[in-house]
mmCIF file of C-alpha atoms in Angstrom:
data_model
loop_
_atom_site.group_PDB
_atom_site.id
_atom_site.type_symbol
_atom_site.label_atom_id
_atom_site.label_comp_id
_atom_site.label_asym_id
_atom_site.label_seq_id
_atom_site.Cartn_x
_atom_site.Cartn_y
_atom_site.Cartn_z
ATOM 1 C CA UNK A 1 223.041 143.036 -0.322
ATOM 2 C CA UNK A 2 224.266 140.920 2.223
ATOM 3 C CA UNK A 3 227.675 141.528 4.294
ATOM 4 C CA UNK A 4 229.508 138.198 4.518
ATOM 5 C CA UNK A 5 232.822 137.313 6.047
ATOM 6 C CA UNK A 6 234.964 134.260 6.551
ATOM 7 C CA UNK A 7 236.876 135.821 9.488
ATOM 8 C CA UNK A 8 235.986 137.690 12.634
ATOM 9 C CA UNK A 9 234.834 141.102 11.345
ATOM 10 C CA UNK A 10 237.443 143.978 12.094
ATOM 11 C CA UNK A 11 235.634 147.224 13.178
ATOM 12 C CA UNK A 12 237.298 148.522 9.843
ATOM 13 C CA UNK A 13 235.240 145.855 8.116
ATOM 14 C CA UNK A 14 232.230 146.841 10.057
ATOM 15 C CA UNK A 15 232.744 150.816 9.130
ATOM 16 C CA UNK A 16 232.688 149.758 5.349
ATOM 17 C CA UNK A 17 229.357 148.137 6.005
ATOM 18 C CA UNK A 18 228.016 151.325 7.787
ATOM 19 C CA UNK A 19 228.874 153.563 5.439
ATOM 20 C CA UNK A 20 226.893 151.478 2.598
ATOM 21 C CA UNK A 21 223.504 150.853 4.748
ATOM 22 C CA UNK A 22 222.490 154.759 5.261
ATOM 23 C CA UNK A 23 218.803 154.731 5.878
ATOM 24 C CA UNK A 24 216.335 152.112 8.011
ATOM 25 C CA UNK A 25 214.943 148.868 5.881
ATOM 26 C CA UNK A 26 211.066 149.234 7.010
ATOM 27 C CA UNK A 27 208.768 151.912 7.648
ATOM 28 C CA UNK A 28 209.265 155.079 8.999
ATOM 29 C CA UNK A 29 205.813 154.664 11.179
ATOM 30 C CA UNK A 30 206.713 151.730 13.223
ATOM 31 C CA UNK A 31 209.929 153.330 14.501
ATOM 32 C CA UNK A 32 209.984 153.622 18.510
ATOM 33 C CA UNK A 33 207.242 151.011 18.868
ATOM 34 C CA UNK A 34 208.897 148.824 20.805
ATOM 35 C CA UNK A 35 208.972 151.195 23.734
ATOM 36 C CA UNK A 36 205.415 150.085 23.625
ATOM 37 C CA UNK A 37 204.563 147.693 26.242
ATOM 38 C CA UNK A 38 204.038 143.910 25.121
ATOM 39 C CA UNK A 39 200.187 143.705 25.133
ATOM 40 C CA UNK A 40 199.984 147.113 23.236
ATOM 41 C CA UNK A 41 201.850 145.413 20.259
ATOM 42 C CA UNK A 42 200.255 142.127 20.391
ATOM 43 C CA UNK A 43 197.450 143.951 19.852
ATOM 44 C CA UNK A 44 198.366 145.902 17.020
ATOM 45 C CA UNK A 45 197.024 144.642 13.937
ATOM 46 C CA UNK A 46 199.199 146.951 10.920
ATOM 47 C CA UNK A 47 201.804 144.509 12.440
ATOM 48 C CA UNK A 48 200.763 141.411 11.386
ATOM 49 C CA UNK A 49 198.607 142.428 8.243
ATOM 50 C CA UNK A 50 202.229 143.584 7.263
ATOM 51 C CA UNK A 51 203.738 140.475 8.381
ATOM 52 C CA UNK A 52 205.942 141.480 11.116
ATOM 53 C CA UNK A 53 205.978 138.978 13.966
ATOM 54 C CA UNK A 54 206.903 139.327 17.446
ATOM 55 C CA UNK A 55 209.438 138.015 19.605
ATOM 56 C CA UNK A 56 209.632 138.530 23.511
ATOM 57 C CA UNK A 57 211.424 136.925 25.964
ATOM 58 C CA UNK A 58 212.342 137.389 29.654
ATOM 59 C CA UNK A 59 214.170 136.099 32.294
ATOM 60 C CA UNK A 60 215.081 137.309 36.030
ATOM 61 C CA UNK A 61 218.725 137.718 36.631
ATOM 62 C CA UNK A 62 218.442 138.942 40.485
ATOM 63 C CA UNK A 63 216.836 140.954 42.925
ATOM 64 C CA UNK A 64 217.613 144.802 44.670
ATOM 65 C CA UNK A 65 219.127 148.001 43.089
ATOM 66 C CA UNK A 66 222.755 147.208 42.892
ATOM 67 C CA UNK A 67 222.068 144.482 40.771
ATOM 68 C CA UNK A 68 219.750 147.011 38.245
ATOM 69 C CA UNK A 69 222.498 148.861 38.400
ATOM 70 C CA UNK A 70 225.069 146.579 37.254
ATOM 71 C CA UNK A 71 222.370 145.328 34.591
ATOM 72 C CA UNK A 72 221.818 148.375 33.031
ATOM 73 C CA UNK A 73 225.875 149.333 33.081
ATOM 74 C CA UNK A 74 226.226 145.487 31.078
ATOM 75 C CA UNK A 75 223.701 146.204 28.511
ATOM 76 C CA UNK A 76 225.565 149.725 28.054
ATOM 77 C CA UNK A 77 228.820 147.646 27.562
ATOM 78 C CA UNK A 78 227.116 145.472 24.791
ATOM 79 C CA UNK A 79 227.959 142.474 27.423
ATOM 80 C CA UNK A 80 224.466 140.498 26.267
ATOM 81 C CA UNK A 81 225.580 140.016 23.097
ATOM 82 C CA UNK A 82 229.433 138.654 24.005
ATOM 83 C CA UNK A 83 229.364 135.481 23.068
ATOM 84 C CA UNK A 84 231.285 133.408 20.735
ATOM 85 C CA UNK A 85 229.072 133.088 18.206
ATOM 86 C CA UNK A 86 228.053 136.793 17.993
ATOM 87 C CA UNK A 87 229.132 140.316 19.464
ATOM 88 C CA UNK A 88 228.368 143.958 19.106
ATOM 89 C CA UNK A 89 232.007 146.346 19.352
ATOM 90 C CA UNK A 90 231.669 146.926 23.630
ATOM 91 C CA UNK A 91 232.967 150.492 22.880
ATOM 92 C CA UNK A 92 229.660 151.671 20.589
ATOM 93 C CA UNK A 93 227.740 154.551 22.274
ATOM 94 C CA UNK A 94 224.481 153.541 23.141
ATOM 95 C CA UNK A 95 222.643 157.271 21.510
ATOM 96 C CA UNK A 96 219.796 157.828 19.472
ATOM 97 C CA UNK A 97 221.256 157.974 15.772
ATOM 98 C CA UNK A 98 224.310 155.509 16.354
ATOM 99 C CA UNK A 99 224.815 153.011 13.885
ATOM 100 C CA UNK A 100 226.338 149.879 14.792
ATOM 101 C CA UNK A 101 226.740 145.717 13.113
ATOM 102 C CA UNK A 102 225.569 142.855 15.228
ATOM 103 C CA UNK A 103 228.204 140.387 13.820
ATOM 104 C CA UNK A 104 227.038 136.878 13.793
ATOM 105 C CA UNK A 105 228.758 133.251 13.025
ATOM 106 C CA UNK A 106 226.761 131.135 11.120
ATOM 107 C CA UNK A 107 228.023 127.894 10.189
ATOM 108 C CA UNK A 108 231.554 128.797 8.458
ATOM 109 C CA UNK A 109 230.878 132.409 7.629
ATOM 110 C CA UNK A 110 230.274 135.737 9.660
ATOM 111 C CA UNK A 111 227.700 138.279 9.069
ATOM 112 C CA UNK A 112 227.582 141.635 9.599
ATOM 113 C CA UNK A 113 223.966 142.955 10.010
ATOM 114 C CA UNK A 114 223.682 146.278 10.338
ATOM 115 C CA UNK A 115 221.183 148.838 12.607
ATOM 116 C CA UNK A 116 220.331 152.257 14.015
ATOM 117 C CA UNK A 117 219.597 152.891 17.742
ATOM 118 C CA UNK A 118 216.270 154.431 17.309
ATOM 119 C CA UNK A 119 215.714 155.506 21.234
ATOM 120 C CA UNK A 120 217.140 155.366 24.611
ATOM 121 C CA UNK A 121 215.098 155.630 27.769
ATOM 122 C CA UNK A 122 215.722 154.996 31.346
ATOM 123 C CA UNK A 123 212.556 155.451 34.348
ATOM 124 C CA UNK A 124 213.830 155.932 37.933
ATOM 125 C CA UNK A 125 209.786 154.941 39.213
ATOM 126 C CA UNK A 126 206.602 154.412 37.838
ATOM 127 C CA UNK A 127 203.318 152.668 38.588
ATOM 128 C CA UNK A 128 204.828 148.943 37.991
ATOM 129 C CA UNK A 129 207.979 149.299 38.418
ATOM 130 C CA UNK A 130 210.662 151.171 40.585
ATOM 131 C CA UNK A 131 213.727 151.381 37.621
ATOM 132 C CA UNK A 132 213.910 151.067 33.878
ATOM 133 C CA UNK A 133 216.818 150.997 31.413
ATOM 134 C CA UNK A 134 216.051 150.169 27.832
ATOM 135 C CA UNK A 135 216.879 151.053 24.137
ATOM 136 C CA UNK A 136 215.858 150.237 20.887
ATOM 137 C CA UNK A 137 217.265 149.562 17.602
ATOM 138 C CA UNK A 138 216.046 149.610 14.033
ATOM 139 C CA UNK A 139 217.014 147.476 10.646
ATOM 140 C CA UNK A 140 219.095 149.362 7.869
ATOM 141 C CA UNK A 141 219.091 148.369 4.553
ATOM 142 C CA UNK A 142 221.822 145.218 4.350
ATOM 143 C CA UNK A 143 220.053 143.527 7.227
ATOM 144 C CA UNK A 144 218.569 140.371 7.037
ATOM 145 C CA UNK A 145 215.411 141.285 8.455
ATOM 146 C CA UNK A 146 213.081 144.253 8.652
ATOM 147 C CA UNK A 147 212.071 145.273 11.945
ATOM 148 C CA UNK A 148 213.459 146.777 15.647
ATOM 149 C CA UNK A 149 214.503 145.399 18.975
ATOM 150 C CA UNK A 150 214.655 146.445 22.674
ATOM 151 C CA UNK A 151 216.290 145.302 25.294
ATOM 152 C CA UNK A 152 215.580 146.484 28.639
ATOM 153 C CA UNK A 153 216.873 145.767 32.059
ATOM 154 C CA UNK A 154 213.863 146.329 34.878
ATOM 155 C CA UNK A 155 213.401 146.438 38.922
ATOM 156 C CA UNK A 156 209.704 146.055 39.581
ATOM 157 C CA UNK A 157 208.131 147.247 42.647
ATOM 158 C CA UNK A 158 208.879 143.511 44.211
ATOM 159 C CA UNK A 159 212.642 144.520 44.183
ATOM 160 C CA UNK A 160 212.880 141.548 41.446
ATOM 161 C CA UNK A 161 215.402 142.495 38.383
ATOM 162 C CA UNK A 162 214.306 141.219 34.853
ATOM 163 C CA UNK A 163 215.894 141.405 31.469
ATOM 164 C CA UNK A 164 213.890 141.916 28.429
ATOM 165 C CA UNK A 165 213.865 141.570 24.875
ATOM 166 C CA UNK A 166 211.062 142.586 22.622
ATOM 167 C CA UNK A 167 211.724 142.652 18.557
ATOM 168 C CA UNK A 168 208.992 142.511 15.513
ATOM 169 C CA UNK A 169 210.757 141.554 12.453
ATOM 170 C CA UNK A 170 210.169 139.702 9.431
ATOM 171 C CA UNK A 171 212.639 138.619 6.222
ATOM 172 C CA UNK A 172 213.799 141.155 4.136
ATOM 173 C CA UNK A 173 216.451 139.267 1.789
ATOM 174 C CA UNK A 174 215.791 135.682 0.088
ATOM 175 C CA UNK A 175 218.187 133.899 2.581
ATOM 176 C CA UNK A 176 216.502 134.688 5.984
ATOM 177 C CA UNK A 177 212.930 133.709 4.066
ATOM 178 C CA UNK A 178 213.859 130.595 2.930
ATOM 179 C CA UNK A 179 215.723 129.934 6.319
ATOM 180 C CA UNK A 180 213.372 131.915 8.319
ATOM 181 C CA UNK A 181 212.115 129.153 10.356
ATOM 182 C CA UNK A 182 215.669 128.335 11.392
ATOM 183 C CA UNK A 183 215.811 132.474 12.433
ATOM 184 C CA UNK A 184 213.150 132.108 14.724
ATOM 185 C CA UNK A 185 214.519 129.409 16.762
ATOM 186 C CA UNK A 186 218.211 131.074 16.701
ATOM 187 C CA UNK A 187 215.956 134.283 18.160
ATOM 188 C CA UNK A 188 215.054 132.231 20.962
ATOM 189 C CA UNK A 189 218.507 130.434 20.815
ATOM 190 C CA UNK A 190 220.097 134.068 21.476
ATOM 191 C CA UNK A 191 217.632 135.153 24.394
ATOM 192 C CA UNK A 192 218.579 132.293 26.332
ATOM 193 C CA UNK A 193 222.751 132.606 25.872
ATOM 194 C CA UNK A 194 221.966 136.271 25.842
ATOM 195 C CA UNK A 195 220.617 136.624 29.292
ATOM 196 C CA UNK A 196 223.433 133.806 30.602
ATOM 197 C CA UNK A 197 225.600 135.856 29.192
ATOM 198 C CA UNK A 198 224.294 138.452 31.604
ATOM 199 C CA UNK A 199 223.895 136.872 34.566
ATOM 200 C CA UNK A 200 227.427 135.796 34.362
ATOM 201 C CA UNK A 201 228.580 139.189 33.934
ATOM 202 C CA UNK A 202 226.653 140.279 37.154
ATOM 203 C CA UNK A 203 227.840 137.407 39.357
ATOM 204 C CA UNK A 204 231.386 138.310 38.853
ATOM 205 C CA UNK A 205 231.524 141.603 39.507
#
């Protein structure tokens, strides 16, 4: 089952895929992990016996807490994944249990890839840093991939402001394992425009 369109997907379009993709695409036991820091899931080895592999990239966009703040308010507003070439609907509540489509160009066609936001957490201080934002979202069935993604927005205790993103995934339909090298480097492709697409946002407000 894959959701393909040859025009911009209508949030009508995107409620039709919803309401067929009712229930997460891998398992139930790896759900929330990537509130785990980095290191703990490079370490963990049920992840790549099962052939999930990780993704992680991160990038400074600024320094202090008003720029955390307007981070944290553009990742809320879906404003990392504006872009041309791919968007989330800017209205979606960010909640635990919200199900949303990450709608994609590729080539000539769109798709619509369906997920669940698994958690949302936000940490005014800690140990290694003084502010967190960050939420995570799972696969459903209808996805290309298997797997979950965070994104997080951080001030460490330097006053430095990073954004994050930190996914384990691997193919879960014939196209994206044939093409799955090409995936990977339109993974990295997307963290780059993603957190331009962020800094951008920042700078001009």
């Amino acid at each position: 089952m894959v959701f393909l369109l040859w025009s911009r997907p209508s949030p009508k379009d995107q409620k039709a895929c919803l309401e067929k993709c009712d229930s997460f695409n891998y398992d139930a036991k790896y759900q929330g992990s990537t509130d785990r820091p980095v290191c703990a899931l490079q370490k963990d080895e049920r992840l790549s016996a099962e052939g999930f592999l990780l993704n992680h990239a991160r990038a400074r966009i600024g320094s202090g807490l008003e720029t955390y703040e307007k981070g944290k308010q553009a990742l809320q507003n879906w404003r990392h994944f504006q872009m041309k070439w791919t968007f989330v609907e800017p209205n979606t509540p960010i909640k635990r249990g919200v199900k949303f489509c990450v709608c994609v160009k590729e080539f000539l066609p769109w798709l619509m890839m369906p997920l669940q936001v698994v958690y949302v957490n936000e940490n005014k201080t800690s140990e290694k840093m003084k502010a967190s934002y960050r939420f995570g979202s799972g696969t459903l069935h209808g996805h290309l991939l298997a797997g979950e993604e965070r994104f997080s927005v951080e001030l460490d205790e330097n006053n430095e402001v990073w954004y994050e993103i930190l996914s384990f995934s691997k193919p879960s339909h014939l196209l994206s394992f044939m093409g799955y090298p090409y995936v990977k480097l339109r993974q990295k492709y997307f963290a780059k425009e993603s957190a331009d697409a962020l800094l951008k946002h920042i700078s001009s407000n």
